[in-house]
Amino acid sequence: MTFQWKEYLDIANCLYNHGQKNPALNEAANRSAVSRSYYAAHCHLRNYAISQGAHFSTSGKAHGEVIDYFAKNPDPNMRKIGQKLIINPSVSQAVKP
């Protein structure tokens, strides 16, 4: 059976809701929810691209490769998805150690 990444997103929503009800856990729940949401989206999009014939490395480079697959896709709808995945460089520079 193939894992359904939507279920990972459902868990992220549960964590977020739990954090809203428990102020002491709010920050931890929110951080965990964001990371799970990102990973669910990444894996869902990666699997879709693979089903369309794409190939990605098995290293950490796959995250950028998935973004590039969508951002540079000839289909304008796929490019829109890719543009939404691109991180604002000024923001990512600000959070680097």
mmCIF file of C-alpha atoms in Angstrom:
data_model
loop_
_atom_site.group_PDB
_atom_site.id
_atom_site.type_symbol
_atom_site.label_atom_id
_atom_site.label_comp_id
_atom_site.label_asym_id
_atom_site.label_seq_id
_atom_site.Cartn_x
_atom_site.Cartn_y
_atom_site.Cartn_z
ATOM 1 C CA MET A 1 0.000 0.000 0.000
ATOM 2 C CA THR A 2 1.310 3.439 -0.936
ATOM 3 C CA PHE A 3 1.497 6.005 1.846
ATOM 4 C CA GLN A 4 -1.042 8.799 1.478
ATOM 5 C CA TRP A 5 0.754 12.091 2.162
ATOM 6 C CA LYS A 6 -2.620 13.772 2.762
ATOM 7 C CA GLU A 7 -2.674 11.829 6.045
ATOM 8 C CA TYR A 8 0.598 13.511 7.052
ATOM 9 C CA LEU A 9 -1.063 16.853 6.375
ATOM 10 C CA ASP A 10 -4.025 15.731 8.511
ATOM 11 C CA ILE A 11 -1.589 15.045 11.374
ATOM 12 C CA ALA A 12 -0.116 18.527 10.895
ATOM 13 C CA ASN A 13 -3.602 20.018 11.238
ATOM 14 C CA CYS A 14 -4.206 17.991 14.414
ATOM 15 C CA LEU A 15 -0.938 19.269 15.895
ATOM 16 C CA TYR A 16 -1.821 22.845 15.013
ATOM 17 C CA ASN A 17 -5.286 22.524 16.567
ATOM 18 C CA HIS A 18 -3.818 20.887 19.690
ATOM 19 C CA GLY A 19 -1.375 23.769 20.055
ATOM 20 C CA GLN A 20 -4.182 26.300 19.808
ATOM 21 C CA LYS A 21 -5.925 24.633 22.769
ATOM 22 C CA ASN A 22 -2.755 24.235 24.854
ATOM 23 C CA PRO A 23 -0.781 27.475 25.169
ATOM 24 C CA ALA A 24 2.182 25.711 26.803
ATOM 25 C CA LEU A 25 2.570 23.547 23.683
ATOM 26 C CA ASN A 26 1.651 26.174 21.119
ATOM 27 C CA GLU A 27 5.099 26.940 19.709
ATOM 28 C CA ALA A 28 6.236 23.303 19.586
ATOM 29 C CA ALA A 29 2.963 22.179 18.011
ATOM 30 C CA ASN A 30 3.100 24.971 15.423
ATOM 31 C CA ARG A 31 6.716 24.239 14.486
ATOM 32 C CA SER A 32 5.951 20.553 14.109
ATOM 33 C CA ALA A 33 2.805 21.288 12.097
ATOM 34 C CA VAL A 34 4.724 23.529 9.680
ATOM 35 C CA SER A 35 7.455 20.960 9.117
ATOM 36 C CA ARG A 36 4.957 18.157 8.544
ATOM 37 C CA SER A 37 2.906 20.345 6.186
ATOM 38 C CA TYR A 38 5.993 21.152 4.134
ATOM 39 C CA TYR A 39 7.080 17.525 3.976
ATOM 40 C CA ALA A 40 3.575 16.356 2.997
ATOM 41 C CA ALA A 41 3.477 18.895 0.149
ATOM 42 C CA HIS A 42 7.009 18.052 -0.995
ATOM 43 C CA CYS A 43 6.380 14.295 -1.062
ATOM 44 C CA HIS A 44 2.995 14.612 -2.758
ATOM 45 C CA LEU A 45 4.466 16.826 -5.488
ATOM 46 C CA ARG A 46 7.564 14.623 -5.823
ATOM 47 C CA ASN A 47 5.400 11.540 -6.285
ATOM 48 C CA TYR A 48 3.229 13.305 -8.845
ATOM 49 C CA ALA A 49 6.309 14.393 -10.817
ATOM 50 C CA ILE A 50 7.714 10.852 -10.695
ATOM 51 C CA SER A 51 4.400 9.541 -12.025
ATOM 52 C CA GLN A 52 4.920 11.931 -14.961
ATOM 53 C CA GLY A 53 8.369 10.492 -15.675
ATOM 54 C CA ALA A 54 10.602 12.786 -13.612
ATOM 55 C CA HIS A 55 13.672 11.476 -11.772
ATOM 56 C CA PHE A 56 15.177 13.017 -8.647
ATOM 57 C CA SER A 57 18.314 12.398 -6.654
ATOM 58 C CA THR A 58 18.004 10.560 -3.365
ATOM 59 C CA SER A 59 19.975 13.216 -1.497
ATOM 60 C CA GLY A 60 18.807 16.482 0.030
ATOM 61 C CA LYS A 61 19.057 17.984 -3.461
ATOM 62 C CA ALA A 62 15.681 16.441 -4.284
ATOM 63 C CA HIS A 63 13.871 19.327 -2.572
ATOM 64 C CA GLY A 64 15.349 21.845 -4.997
ATOM 65 C CA GLU A 65 14.937 19.461 -7.913
ATOM 66 C CA VAL A 66 11.203 19.109 -7.219
ATOM 67 C CA ILE A 67 10.845 22.888 -7.106
ATOM 68 C CA ASP A 68 12.782 23.196 -10.387
ATOM 69 C CA TYR A 69 10.639 20.504 -12.015
ATOM 70 C CA PHE A 70 7.536 22.600 -11.412
ATOM 71 C CA ALA A 71 9.070 26.087 -11.814
ATOM 72 C CA LYS A 72 10.621 25.209 -15.195
ATOM 73 C CA ASN A 73 7.778 23.044 -16.484
ATOM 74 C CA PRO A 74 6.391 23.913 -19.950
ATOM 75 C CA ASP A 75 2.840 23.674 -18.573
ATOM 76 C CA PRO A 76 1.837 27.112 -17.188
ATOM 77 C CA ASN A 77 -0.243 25.520 -14.409
ATOM 78 C CA MET A 78 2.771 23.520 -13.249
ATOM 79 C CA ARG A 79 4.937 26.661 -13.378
ATOM 80 C CA LYS A 80 2.444 28.426 -11.092
ATOM 81 C CA ILE A 81 2.929 25.656 -8.540
ATOM 82 C CA GLY A 82 6.698 25.978 -8.912
ATOM 83 C CA GLN A 83 6.572 29.732 -8.365
ATOM 84 C CA LYS A 84 4.646 29.205 -5.131
ATOM 85 C CA LEU A 85 7.325 26.786 -3.947
ATOM 86 C CA ILE A 86 10.246 29.148 -4.485
ATOM 87 C CA ILE A 87 11.437 30.652 -1.226
ATOM 88 C CA ASN A 88 12.004 34.395 -1.195
ATOM 89 C CA PRO A 89 15.838 34.742 -1.266
ATOM 90 C CA SER A 90 15.818 37.721 1.102
ATOM 91 C CA VAL A 91 13.933 35.695 3.702
ATOM 92 C CA SER A 92 16.087 32.579 3.352
ATOM 93 C CA GLN A 93 19.258 34.727 3.627
ATOM 94 C CA ALA A 94 17.940 36.296 6.837
ATOM 95 C CA VAL A 95 17.506 32.944 8.577
ATOM 96 C CA LYS A 96 20.866 31.428 7.663
ATOM 97 C CA PRO A 97 23.184 30.975 10.672
#
